């Protein structure tokens, strides 16, 4: 084994809530030679995302996510640079990414499962491939295209919950780019709300921790809500759904307020809200971006173009 004193890995030590005590930092050893088809990579970026909370349960509650295993290295979206390659299409110095990147500084991976990245598409900002030009941006763009039914000239109002998050902040901007005439965000601090309006181009933003959210929504969305990009679920979503128009659409991106609860995904709505949804023919269909990977390449190019043109702001 090749011992690199600067090679570490992060291990899941205990299932439960995401606190430091449930993880361990351990020294990592890897083989000193690689096999045909393998590459040795050095990790540059890891993406830590809300869905990972589900992977800390013995049952993730999802049919497409596997739980992290106790005493095994954690994994998720990552980017690294190739240090040695025995995979035909990858050479030393290439930047690569994977949705199942191990949380360790150096790793030996199956080269066929890695995707090569072109840094020029993001003006050298490689981390964007884990955010605005990666799964996060794809979730926002494809969610709106596939489940939002946004149409130019239809005078639609979009509301985004969790609007200052990685996905929500992009979703509001993309809603506008795709044709929504009004975009309102919901976030948890005045600073976040200010950023949404002043930097991200939202028409307005509501601090849900202050004042009456339902009253503010009625004032800011006088024509009702046509598209709701839902990142949070719970009480906030119930409030938004109660003000949605007939034949409107919920983009079911996430339910972060429910992730520490033992409920199915998507969580059922309260009976009075479900009644409103049915009476008004509001769509609320599960959305999974991994089901649309045939549209990944074209969508990433669109996201990169918007970023380079300054139409999509990234923090």
PDB file of C-alpha atoms in Angstrom:
ATOM      1  CA  UNK A   1       0.000   0.000   0.000  1.00  0.00           C
ATOM      2  CA  UNK A   2       1.084   3.542  -0.759  1.00  0.00           C
ATOM      3  CA  UNK A   3       0.977   5.630   2.438  1.00  0.00           C
ATOM      4  CA  UNK A   4       0.338   9.316   1.842  1.00  0.00           C
ATOM      5  CA  UNK A   5       0.498  11.129   5.187  1.00  0.00           C
ATOM      6  CA  UNK A   6      -1.688  13.866   3.725  1.00  0.00           C
ATOM      7  CA  UNK A   7      -4.400  11.488   2.532  1.00  0.00           C
ATOM      8  CA  UNK A   8      -7.493  11.460   4.706  1.00  0.00           C
ATOM      9  CA  UNK A   9     -11.045  10.176   4.429  1.00  0.00           C
ATOM     10  CA  UNK A  10     -14.293  10.987   6.219  1.00  0.00           C
ATOM     11  CA  UNK A  11     -16.132   7.990   7.678  1.00  0.00           C
ATOM     12  CA  UNK A  12     -19.738   7.708   8.831  1.00  0.00           C
ATOM     13  CA  UNK A  13     -19.506   6.623  12.458  1.00  0.00           C
ATOM     14  CA  UNK A  14     -23.149   6.709  13.461  1.00  0.00           C
ATOM     15  CA  UNK A  15     -26.562   7.066  11.829  1.00  0.00           C
ATOM     16  CA  UNK A  16     -28.686  10.037  12.848  1.00  0.00           C
ATOM     17  CA  UNK A  17     -28.504  13.797  12.689  1.00  0.00           C
ATOM     18  CA  UNK A  18     -25.669  15.475  10.738  1.00  0.00           C
ATOM     19  CA  UNK A  19     -23.348  16.542  13.557  1.00  0.00           C
ATOM     20  CA  UNK A  20     -19.562  16.274  13.683  1.00  0.00           C
ATOM     21  CA  UNK A  21     -19.637  13.557  16.352  1.00  0.00           C
ATOM     22  CA  UNK A  22     -21.322  11.172  13.897  1.00  0.00           C
ATOM     23  CA  UNK A  23     -18.342  11.309  11.531  1.00  0.00           C
ATOM     24  CA  UNK A  24     -14.676  10.348  11.843  1.00  0.00           C
ATOM     25  CA  UNK A  25     -11.580  11.627  10.067  1.00  0.00           C
ATOM     26  CA  UNK A  26      -9.185   8.779   9.333  1.00  0.00           C
ATOM     27  CA  UNK A  27      -5.917   8.375   7.515  1.00  0.00           C
ATOM     28  CA  UNK A  28      -6.384   6.659   4.169  1.00  0.00           C
ATOM     29  CA  UNK A  29      -4.146   4.189   2.360  1.00  0.00           C
ATOM     30  CA  UNK A  30      -4.479   3.314  -1.313  1.00  0.00           C
ATOM     31  CA  UNK A  31      -2.806   0.800  -3.611  1.00  0.00           C
ATOM     32  CA  UNK A  32       0.517   1.942  -5.060  1.00  0.00           C
ATOM     33  CA  UNK A  33      -0.454   0.762  -8.551  1.00  0.00           C
ATOM     34  CA  UNK A  34      -3.643   1.121 -10.551  1.00  0.00           C
ATOM     35  CA  UNK A  35      -5.305  -1.462 -12.777  1.00  0.00           C
ATOM     36  CA  UNK A  36      -6.401  -1.148 -16.419  1.00  0.00           C
ATOM     37  CA  UNK A  37      -9.449   1.134 -16.594  1.00  0.00           C
ATOM     38  CA  UNK A  38      -8.668   2.862 -13.301  1.00  0.00           C
ATOM     39  CA  UNK A  39      -7.483   6.387 -12.533  1.00  0.00           C
ATOM     40  CA  UNK A  40      -5.921   7.911  -9.448  1.00  0.00           C
ATOM     41  CA  UNK A  41      -7.484  11.271  -8.651  1.00  0.00           C
ATOM     42  CA  UNK A  42      -6.883  14.037  -6.150  1.00  0.00           C
ATOM     43  CA  UNK A  43     -10.048  15.626  -4.796  1.00  0.00           C
ATOM     44  CA  UNK A  44     -10.557  19.346  -5.419  1.00  0.00           C
ATOM     45  CA  UNK A  45     -14.217  19.939  -4.491  1.00  0.00           C
ATOM     46  CA  UNK A  46     -16.984  18.071  -2.672  1.00  0.00           C
ATOM     47  CA  UNK A  47     -20.641  19.072  -2.668  1.00  0.00           C
ATOM     48  CA  UNK A  48     -22.474  18.798   0.664  1.00  0.00           C
ATOM     49  CA  UNK A  49     -26.206  18.743  -0.042  1.00  0.00           C
ATOM     50  CA  UNK A  50     -29.534  18.489   1.834  1.00  0.00           C
ATOM     51  CA  UNK A  51     -30.415  15.085   0.319  1.00  0.00           C
ATOM     52  CA  UNK A  52     -27.446  13.605   2.180  1.00  0.00           C
ATOM     53  CA  UNK A  53     -29.452  13.856   5.397  1.00  0.00           C
ATOM     54  CA  UNK A  54     -31.536  10.950   4.053  1.00  0.00           C
ATOM     55  CA  UNK A  55     -28.386   8.892   3.481  1.00  0.00           C
ATOM     56  CA  UNK A  56     -27.659   8.985   7.231  1.00  0.00           C
ATOM     57  CA  UNK A  57     -30.684   6.741   7.856  1.00  0.00           C
ATOM     58  CA  UNK A  58     -30.647   2.956   7.535  1.00  0.00           C
ATOM     59  CA  UNK A  59     -33.539   3.456   5.087  1.00  0.00           C
ATOM     60  CA  UNK A  60     -33.157   6.583   2.945  1.00  0.00           C
ATOM     61  CA  UNK A  61     -36.905   6.661   2.210  1.00  0.00           C
ATOM     62  CA  UNK A  62     -36.014   6.814  -1.494  1.00  0.00           C
ATOM     63  CA  UNK A  63     -35.648   4.157  -4.150  1.00  0.00           C
ATOM     64  CA  UNK A  64     -32.765   5.918  -5.917  1.00  0.00           C
ATOM     65  CA  UNK A  65     -30.543   6.757  -2.911  1.00  0.00           C
ATOM     66  CA  UNK A  66     -28.493   4.188  -1.050  1.00  0.00           C
ATOM     67  CA  UNK A  67     -27.700   4.789   2.624  1.00  0.00           C
ATOM     68  CA  UNK A  68     -24.140   5.508   3.660  1.00  0.00           C
ATOM     69  CA  UNK A  69     -22.675   2.470   5.408  1.00  0.00           C
ATOM     70  CA  UNK A  70     -21.328   2.653   8.955  1.00  0.00           C
ATOM     71  CA  UNK A  71     -17.519   2.736   9.130  1.00  0.00           C
ATOM     72  CA  UNK A  72     -17.349   3.333   5.365  1.00  0.00           C
ATOM     73  CA  UNK A  73     -16.223   6.476   3.548  1.00  0.00           C
ATOM     74  CA  UNK A  74     -19.014   8.940   2.718  1.00  0.00           C
ATOM     75  CA  UNK A  75     -19.586   9.969  -0.900  1.00  0.00           C
ATOM     76  CA  UNK A  76     -21.464  12.431  -3.078  1.00  0.00           C
ATOM     77  CA  UNK A  77     -20.912  14.890  -5.906  1.00  0.00           C
ATOM     78  CA  UNK A  78     -17.222  15.672  -6.347  1.00  0.00           C
ATOM     79  CA  UNK A  79     -14.571  17.038  -8.678  1.00  0.00           C
ATOM     80  CA  UNK A  80     -10.918  16.110  -8.899  1.00  0.00           C
ATOM     81  CA  UNK A  81      -7.846  16.108 -11.088  1.00  0.00           C
ATOM     82  CA  UNK A  82      -6.355  12.973 -12.651  1.00  0.00           C
ATOM     83  CA  UNK A  83      -2.868  12.162 -11.292  1.00  0.00           C
ATOM     84  CA  UNK A  84      -2.430   8.827 -13.099  1.00  0.00           C
ATOM     85  CA  UNK A  85      -4.614   7.071 -15.670  1.00  0.00           C
ATOM     86  CA  UNK A  86      -5.045   3.653 -17.261  1.00  0.00           C
ATOM     87  CA  UNK A  87      -8.381   4.675 -18.798  1.00  0.00           C
ATOM     88  CA  UNK A  88      -8.159   5.354 -22.545  1.00  0.00           C
ATOM     89  CA  UNK A  89     -10.005   8.692 -22.677  1.00  0.00           C
ATOM     90  CA  UNK A  90      -8.429  10.268 -19.557  1.00  0.00           C
ATOM     91  CA  UNK A  91      -4.900  11.603 -19.077  1.00  0.00           C
ATOM     92  CA  UNK A  92      -2.961  13.174 -16.237  1.00  0.00           C
ATOM     93  CA  UNK A  93      -4.222  16.717 -15.592  1.00  0.00           C
ATOM     94  CA  UNK A  94      -7.788  16.110 -16.776  1.00  0.00           C
ATOM     95  CA  UNK A  95     -10.553  17.419 -14.515  1.00  0.00           C
ATOM     96  CA  UNK A  96     -13.277  14.866 -13.801  1.00  0.00           C
ATOM     97  CA  UNK A  97     -16.474  14.569 -11.803  1.00  0.00           C
ATOM     98  CA  UNK A  98     -18.785  11.908 -10.386  1.00  0.00           C
ATOM     99  CA  UNK A  99     -22.043  11.803  -8.434  1.00  0.00           C
ATOM    100  CA  UNK A 100     -20.470   9.144  -6.162  1.00  0.00           C
ATOM    101  CA  UNK A 101     -17.144  10.758  -5.341  1.00  0.00           C
ATOM    102  CA  UNK A 102     -15.582   9.441  -2.097  1.00  0.00           C
ATOM    103  CA  UNK A 103     -14.875  11.936   0.681  1.00  0.00           C
ATOM    104  CA  UNK A 104     -11.124  11.443   0.694  1.00  0.00           C
ATOM    105  CA  UNK A 105      -8.185  13.450  -0.559  1.00  0.00           C
ATOM    106  CA  UNK A 106      -6.814  10.823  -2.974  1.00  0.00           C
ATOM    107  CA  UNK A 107      -8.729   7.887  -4.451  1.00  0.00           C
ATOM    108  CA  UNK A 108      -8.515   5.207  -7.132  1.00  0.00           C
ATOM    109  CA  UNK A 109     -11.694   5.188  -9.205  1.00  0.00           C
ATOM    110  CA  UNK A 110     -13.214   3.377 -12.189  1.00  0.00           C
ATOM    111  CA  UNK A 111     -12.422   5.717 -15.080  1.00  0.00           C
ATOM    112  CA  UNK A 112     -15.508   4.662 -17.036  1.00  0.00           C
ATOM    113  CA  UNK A 113     -17.736   6.153 -14.310  1.00  0.00           C
ATOM    114  CA  UNK A 114     -16.099   9.587 -14.473  1.00  0.00           C
ATOM    115  CA  UNK A 115     -17.201  12.514 -16.602  1.00  0.00           C
ATOM    116  CA  UNK A 116     -14.536  14.764 -18.092  1.00  0.00           C
ATOM    117  CA  UNK A 117     -15.003  18.496 -17.528  1.00  0.00           C
ATOM    118  CA  UNK A 118     -14.116  21.478 -19.715  1.00  0.00           C
ATOM    119  CA  UNK A 119     -13.054  24.360 -17.397  1.00  0.00           C
ATOM    120  CA  UNK A 120     -13.506  26.889 -20.219  1.00  0.00           C
ATOM    121  CA  UNK A 121     -17.293  26.407 -20.077  1.00  0.00           C
ATOM    122  CA  UNK A 122     -17.300  28.012 -16.615  1.00  0.00           C
ATOM    123  CA  UNK A 123     -14.381  30.413 -17.139  1.00  0.00           C
ATOM    124  CA  UNK A 124     -12.176  28.231 -14.939  1.00  0.00           C
ATOM    125  CA  UNK A 125     -14.562  28.157 -11.954  1.00  0.00           C
ATOM    126  CA  UNK A 126     -14.580  24.369 -11.636  1.00  0.00           C
ATOM    127  CA  UNK A 127     -16.778  24.318  -8.531  1.00  0.00           C
ATOM    128  CA  UNK A 128     -19.658  25.598 -10.670  1.00  0.00           C
ATOM    129  CA  UNK A 129     -19.905  22.067 -12.088  1.00  0.00           C
ATOM    130  CA  UNK A 130     -21.175  20.995  -8.649  1.00  0.00           C
ATOM    131  CA  UNK A 131     -23.583  23.932  -8.476  1.00  0.00           C
ATOM    132  CA  UNK A 132     -24.966  26.256 -11.108  1.00  0.00           C
ATOM    133  CA  UNK A 133     -23.602  24.175 -14.001  1.00  0.00           C
ATOM    134  CA  UNK A 134     -24.091  20.817 -12.294  1.00  0.00           C
ATOM    135  CA  UNK A 135     -26.869  18.778 -10.685  1.00  0.00           C
ATOM    136  CA  UNK A 136     -28.086  21.847  -8.769  1.00  0.00           C
ATOM    137  CA  UNK A 137     -28.520  23.979 -11.869  1.00  0.00           C
ATOM    138  CA  UNK A 138     -29.921  21.050 -13.828  1.00  0.00           C
ATOM    139  CA  UNK A 139     -32.501  20.473 -11.094  1.00  0.00           C
ATOM    140  CA  UNK A 140     -33.643  24.086 -11.301  1.00  0.00           C
ATOM    141  CA  UNK A 141     -33.711  24.247 -15.110  1.00  0.00           C
ATOM    142  CA  UNK A 142     -35.215  20.833 -15.834  1.00  0.00           C
ATOM    143  CA  UNK A 143     -37.657  21.121 -12.940  1.00  0.00           C
ATOM    144  CA  UNK A 144     -39.040  24.323 -14.430  1.00  0.00           C
ATOM    145  CA  UNK A 145     -39.056  22.954 -17.982  1.00  0.00           C
ATOM    146  CA  UNK A 146     -40.531  19.540 -17.172  1.00  0.00           C
ATOM    147  CA  UNK A 147     -42.928  20.324 -14.306  1.00  0.00           C
ATOM    148  CA  UNK A 148     -43.453  24.089 -14.278  1.00  0.00           C
ATOM    149  CA  UNK A 149     -45.225  24.539 -17.623  1.00  0.00           C
ATOM    150  CA  UNK A 150     -43.804  28.047 -17.916  1.00  0.00           C
ATOM    151  CA  UNK A 151     -44.737  29.852 -21.131  1.00  0.00           C
ATOM    152  CA  UNK A 152     -43.464  33.160 -22.467  1.00  0.00           C
ATOM    153  CA  UNK A 153     -46.209  35.775 -22.499  1.00  0.00           C
ATOM    154  CA  UNK A 154     -48.520  33.852 -20.159  1.00  0.00           C
ATOM    155  CA  UNK A 155     -48.073  36.427 -17.373  1.00  0.00           C
ATOM    156  CA  UNK A 156     -47.246  33.763 -14.801  1.00  0.00           C
ATOM    157  CA  UNK A 157     -46.206  34.385 -11.193  1.00  0.00           C
ATOM    158  CA  UNK A 158     -43.643  32.021  -9.673  1.00  0.00           C
ATOM    159  CA  UNK A 159     -42.970  31.574  -5.959  1.00  0.00           C
ATOM    160  CA  UNK A 160     -39.781  29.862  -4.765  1.00  0.00           C
ATOM    161  CA  UNK A 161     -39.337  28.556  -1.208  1.00  0.00           C
ATOM    162  CA  UNK A 162     -35.830  28.045   0.122  1.00  0.00           C
ATOM    163  CA  UNK A 163     -35.132  30.769  -2.396  1.00  0.00           C
ATOM    164  CA  UNK A 164     -31.688  31.770  -1.132  1.00  0.00           C
ATOM    165  CA  UNK A 165     -30.349  28.213  -1.321  1.00  0.00           C
ATOM    166  CA  UNK A 166     -28.157  26.828  -4.080  1.00  0.00           C
ATOM    167  CA  UNK A 167     -31.109  25.521  -6.092  1.00  0.00           C
ATOM    168  CA  UNK A 168     -33.747  28.088  -5.158  1.00  0.00           C
ATOM    169  CA  UNK A 169     -31.631  31.107  -6.074  1.00  0.00           C
ATOM    170  CA  UNK A 170     -31.076  29.632  -9.539  1.00  0.00           C
ATOM    171  CA  UNK A 171     -34.702  28.538  -9.945  1.00  0.00           C
ATOM    172  CA  UNK A 172     -36.043  32.058  -9.494  1.00  0.00           C
ATOM    173  CA  UNK A 173     -33.651  33.448 -12.079  1.00  0.00           C
ATOM    174  CA  UNK A 174     -34.344  30.621 -14.526  1.00  0.00           C
ATOM    175  CA  UNK A 175     -38.100  31.093 -14.045  1.00  0.00           C
ATOM    176  CA  UNK A 176     -37.641  34.651 -15.236  1.00  0.00           C
ATOM    177  CA  UNK A 177     -35.414  33.614 -18.156  1.00  0.00           C
ATOM    178  CA  UNK A 178     -37.968  30.996 -19.223  1.00  0.00           C
ATOM    179  CA  UNK A 179     -40.825  33.505 -19.257  1.00  0.00           C
ATOM    180  CA  UNK A 180     -42.344  34.172 -15.817  1.00  0.00           C
ATOM    181  CA  UNK A 181     -43.425  37.786 -15.469  1.00  0.00           C
ATOM    182  CA  UNK A 182     -43.132  37.889 -11.666  1.00  0.00           C
ATOM    183  CA  UNK A 183     -40.873  35.957  -9.274  1.00  0.00           C
ATOM    184  CA  UNK A 184     -41.211  36.037  -5.482  1.00  0.00           C
ATOM    185  CA  UNK A 185     -38.835  34.263  -3.120  1.00  0.00           C
ATOM    186  CA  UNK A 186     -39.239  33.047   0.459  1.00  0.00           C
ATOM    187  CA  UNK A 187     -36.146  32.921   2.678  1.00  0.00           C
ATOM    188  CA  UNK A 188     -35.195  33.086   6.352  1.00  0.00           C
ATOM    189  CA  UNK A 189     -33.273  36.344   6.874  1.00  0.00           C
ATOM    190  CA  UNK A 190     -33.502  39.952   5.738  1.00  0.00           C
ATOM    191  CA  UNK A 191     -30.005  39.659   4.261  1.00  0.00           C
ATOM    192  CA  UNK A 192     -31.021  36.706   2.087  1.00  0.00           C
ATOM    193  CA  UNK A 193     -34.150  38.524   0.938  1.00  0.00           C
ATOM    194  CA  UNK A 194     -32.082  41.587   0.047  1.00  0.00           C
ATOM    195  CA  UNK A 195     -29.645  39.489  -2.019  1.00  0.00           C
ATOM    196  CA  UNK A 196     -32.523  37.837  -3.899  1.00  0.00           C
ATOM    197  CA  UNK A 197     -33.995  41.177  -4.936  1.00  0.00           C
ATOM    198  CA  UNK A 198     -30.858  43.265  -5.440  1.00  0.00           C
ATOM    199  CA  UNK A 199     -28.512  40.674  -6.953  1.00  0.00           C
ATOM    200  CA  UNK A 200     -30.634  37.821  -8.276  1.00  0.00           C
ATOM    201  CA  UNK A 201     -33.414  39.820  -9.924  1.00  0.00           C
ATOM    202  CA  UNK A 202     -36.370  38.549  -7.870  1.00  0.00           C
ATOM    203  CA  UNK A 203     -39.278  41.024  -7.829  1.00  0.00           C
ATOM    204  CA  UNK A 204     -39.754  40.575  -4.094  1.00  0.00           C
ATOM    205  CA  UNK A 205     -38.789  38.302  -1.208  1.00  0.00           C
ATOM    206  CA  UNK A 206     -40.509  37.350   2.052  1.00  0.00           C
ATOM    207  CA  UNK A 207     -38.691  36.673   5.321  1.00  0.00           C
ATOM    208  CA  UNK A 208     -40.871  33.847   6.651  1.00  0.00           C
ATOM    209  CA  UNK A 209     -39.556  34.411  10.166  1.00  0.00           C
ATOM    210  CA  UNK A 210     -41.082  37.882  10.237  1.00  0.00           C
ATOM    211  CA  UNK A 211     -44.725  38.867   9.867  1.00  0.00           C
ATOM    212  CA  UNK A 212     -47.657  37.072   8.277  1.00  0.00           C
ATOM    213  CA  UNK A 213     -46.455  35.045   5.272  1.00  0.00           C
ATOM    214  CA  UNK A 214     -49.983  34.499   3.905  1.00  0.00           C
ATOM    215  CA  UNK A 215     -50.744  38.222   4.064  1.00  0.00           C
ATOM    216  CA  UNK A 216     -47.454  39.153   2.382  1.00  0.00           C
ATOM    217  CA  UNK A 217     -48.040  36.579  -0.344  1.00  0.00           C
ATOM    218  CA  UNK A 218     -51.478  38.022  -1.102  1.00  0.00           C
ATOM    219  CA  UNK A 219     -49.948  41.504  -1.381  1.00  0.00           C
ATOM    220  CA  UNK A 220     -46.993  40.429  -3.537  1.00  0.00           C
ATOM    221  CA  UNK A 221     -48.912  37.960  -5.734  1.00  0.00           C
ATOM    222  CA  UNK A 222     -52.248  39.757  -6.251  1.00  0.00           C
ATOM    223  CA  UNK A 223     -53.091  37.523  -9.231  1.00  0.00           C
ATOM    224  CA  UNK A 224     -52.356  34.346  -7.293  1.00  0.00           C
ATOM    225  CA  UNK A 225     -49.529  31.865  -7.816  1.00  0.00           C
ATOM    226  CA  UNK A 226     -49.135  29.940 -11.090  1.00  0.00           C
ATOM    227  CA  UNK A 227     -45.864  28.071 -10.478  1.00  0.00           C
ATOM    228  CA  UNK A 228     -44.450  27.053  -7.108  1.00  0.00           C
ATOM    229  CA  UNK A 229     -40.858  25.795  -6.890  1.00  0.00           C
ATOM    230  CA  UNK A 230     -41.047  23.883  -3.612  1.00  0.00           C
ATOM    231  CA  UNK A 231     -37.814  23.216  -1.743  1.00  0.00           C
ATOM    232  CA  UNK A 232     -39.129  23.022   1.810  1.00  0.00           C
ATOM    233  CA  UNK A 233     -42.584  21.472   2.276  1.00  0.00           C
ATOM    234  CA  UNK A 234     -44.357  21.894   5.624  1.00  0.00           C
ATOM    235  CA  UNK A 235     -46.234  24.984   6.754  1.00  0.00           C
ATOM    236  CA  UNK A 236     -44.631  27.317   4.187  1.00  0.00           C
ATOM    237  CA  UNK A 237     -45.747  25.137   1.302  1.00  0.00           C
ATOM    238  CA  UNK A 238     -49.250  24.776   2.733  1.00  0.00           C
ATOM    239  CA  UNK A 239     -49.504  28.564   2.809  1.00  0.00           C
ATOM    240  CA  UNK A 240     -48.335  28.930  -0.800  1.00  0.00           C
ATOM    241  CA  UNK A 241     -50.561  26.133  -2.129  1.00  0.00           C
ATOM    242  CA  UNK A 242     -53.620  27.753  -0.557  1.00  0.00           C
ATOM    243  CA  UNK A 243     -52.999  30.784  -2.806  1.00  0.00           C
ATOM    244  CA  UNK A 244     -52.326  28.912  -6.036  1.00  0.00           C
ATOM    245  CA  UNK A 245     -54.545  29.362  -9.090  1.00  0.00           C
ATOM    246  CA  UNK A 246     -56.571  26.782 -10.971  1.00  0.00           C
ATOM    247  CA  UNK A 247     -54.486  24.518 -13.228  1.00  0.00           C
ATOM    248  CA  UNK A 248     -51.260  25.735 -11.618  1.00  0.00           C
ATOM    249  CA  UNK A 249     -48.139  23.661 -11.009  1.00  0.00           C
ATOM    250  CA  UNK A 250     -45.943  22.673  -8.063  1.00  0.00           C
ATOM    251  CA  UNK A 251     -42.350  21.727  -8.905  1.00  0.00           C
ATOM    252  CA  UNK A 252     -41.574  19.247  -6.153  1.00  0.00           C
ATOM    253  CA  UNK A 253     -37.837  19.748  -5.781  1.00  0.00           C
ATOM    254  CA  UNK A 254     -37.281  19.118  -2.067  1.00  0.00           C
ATOM    255  CA  UNK A 255     -39.002  18.919   1.325  1.00  0.00           C
ATOM    256  CA  UNK A 256     -36.181  19.927   3.619  1.00  0.00           C
ATOM    257  CA  UNK A 257     -38.451  20.712   6.575  1.00  0.00           C
ATOM    258  CA  UNK A 258     -39.473  17.033   6.599  1.00  0.00           C
ATOM    259  CA  UNK A 259     -36.099  15.280   6.276  1.00  0.00           C
ATOM    260  CA  UNK A 260     -35.717  14.579  10.004  1.00  0.00           C
ATOM    261  CA  UNK A 261     -39.183  13.000  10.155  1.00  0.00           C
ATOM    262  CA  UNK A 262     -40.180   9.430   9.404  1.00  0.00           C
ATOM    263  CA  UNK A 263     -42.534  10.156   6.497  1.00  0.00           C
ATOM    264  CA  UNK A 264     -42.725   8.889   2.902  1.00  0.00           C
ATOM    265  CA  UNK A 265     -41.452  11.030   0.046  1.00  0.00           C
ATOM    266  CA  UNK A 266     -43.146  13.114  -1.073  1.00  0.00           C
ATOM    267  CA  UNK A 267     -44.859  13.701   2.274  1.00  0.00           C
ATOM    268  CA  UNK A 268     -48.672  13.786   2.069  1.00  0.00           C
ATOM    269  CA  UNK A 269     -50.331  17.192   2.304  1.00  0.00           C
ATOM    270  CA  UNK A 270     -52.708  17.997   5.190  1.00  0.00           C
ATOM    271  CA  UNK A 271     -56.313  17.060   4.248  1.00  0.00           C
ATOM    272  CA  UNK A 272     -57.500  20.680   3.852  1.00  0.00           C
ATOM    273  CA  UNK A 273     -54.536  21.556   1.576  1.00  0.00           C
ATOM    274  CA  UNK A 274     -54.929  18.340  -0.430  1.00  0.00           C
ATOM    275  CA  UNK A 275     -58.583  19.266  -0.942  1.00  0.00           C
ATOM    276  CA  UNK A 276     -57.547  22.666  -2.345  1.00  0.00           C
ATOM    277  CA  UNK A 277     -54.983  20.992  -4.599  1.00  0.00           C
ATOM    278  CA  UNK A 278     -57.555  18.616  -6.061  1.00  0.00           C
ATOM    279  CA  UNK A 279     -60.330  21.189  -6.437  1.00  0.00           C
ATOM    280  CA  UNK A 280     -58.021  23.570  -8.305  1.00  0.00           C
ATOM    281  CA  UNK A 281     -56.354  20.828 -10.353  1.00  0.00           C
ATOM    282  CA  UNK A 282     -52.881  21.759  -9.100  1.00  0.00           C
ATOM    283  CA  UNK A 283     -50.200  19.321 -10.263  1.00  0.00           C
ATOM    284  CA  UNK A 284     -47.773  18.030  -7.620  1.00  0.00           C
ATOM    285  CA  UNK A 285     -45.714  15.297  -9.196  1.00  0.00           C
ATOM    286  CA  UNK A 286     -42.481  13.893  -7.877  1.00  0.00           C
ATOM    287  CA  UNK A 287     -39.532  15.344  -9.784  1.00  0.00           C
ATOM    288  CA  UNK A 288     -36.193  13.551 -10.025  1.00  0.00           C
ATOM    289  CA  UNK A 289     -33.537  15.206 -12.169  1.00  0.00           C
ATOM    290  CA  UNK A 290     -31.721  11.879 -12.706  1.00  0.00           C
ATOM    291  CA  UNK A 291     -34.673  10.782 -14.862  1.00  0.00           C
ATOM    292  CA  UNK A 292     -33.784  13.443 -17.447  1.00  0.00           C
ATOM    293  CA  UNK A 293     -30.096  12.766 -18.015  1.00  0.00           C
ATOM    294  CA  UNK A 294     -30.713  12.507 -21.771  1.00  0.00           C
ATOM    295  CA  UNK A 295     -31.143  16.290 -21.617  1.00  0.00           C
ATOM    296  CA  UNK A 296     -28.081  16.874 -19.422  1.00  0.00           C
ATOM    297  CA  UNK A 297     -25.541  17.926 -22.049  1.00  0.00           C
ATOM    298  CA  UNK A 298     -27.725  20.535 -23.776  1.00  0.00           C
ATOM    299  CA  UNK A 299     -28.978  21.845 -20.420  1.00  0.00           C
ATOM    300  CA  UNK A 300     -25.461  22.254 -18.994  1.00  0.00           C
ATOM    301  CA  UNK A 301     -24.435  24.195 -22.110  1.00  0.00           C
ATOM    302  CA  UNK A 302     -27.484  26.463 -21.650  1.00  0.00           C
ATOM    303  CA  UNK A 303     -26.610  27.065 -17.989  1.00  0.00           C
ATOM    304  CA  UNK A 304     -22.969  27.841 -18.862  1.00  0.00           C
ATOM    305  CA  UNK A 305     -24.066  30.266 -21.572  1.00  0.00           C
ATOM    306  CA  UNK A 306     -26.344  32.136 -19.160  1.00  0.00           C
ATOM    307  CA  UNK A 307     -23.548  32.289 -16.570  1.00  0.00           C
ATOM    308  CA  UNK A 308     -21.025  33.654 -19.078  1.00  0.00           C
ATOM    309  CA  UNK A 309     -23.552  36.213 -20.335  1.00  0.00           C
ATOM    310  CA  UNK A 310     -24.233  37.379 -16.780  1.00  0.00           C
ATOM    311  CA  UNK A 311     -27.893  36.364 -17.003  1.00  0.00           C
ATOM    312  CA  UNK A 312     -27.497  33.794 -14.224  1.00  0.00           C
ATOM    313  CA  UNK A 313     -25.901  35.135 -11.060  1.00  0.00           C
ATOM    314  CA  UNK A 314     -23.988  32.688  -8.870  1.00  0.00           C
ATOM    315  CA  UNK A 315     -22.806  33.182  -5.291  1.00  0.00           C
TER     316      UNK A 315
END
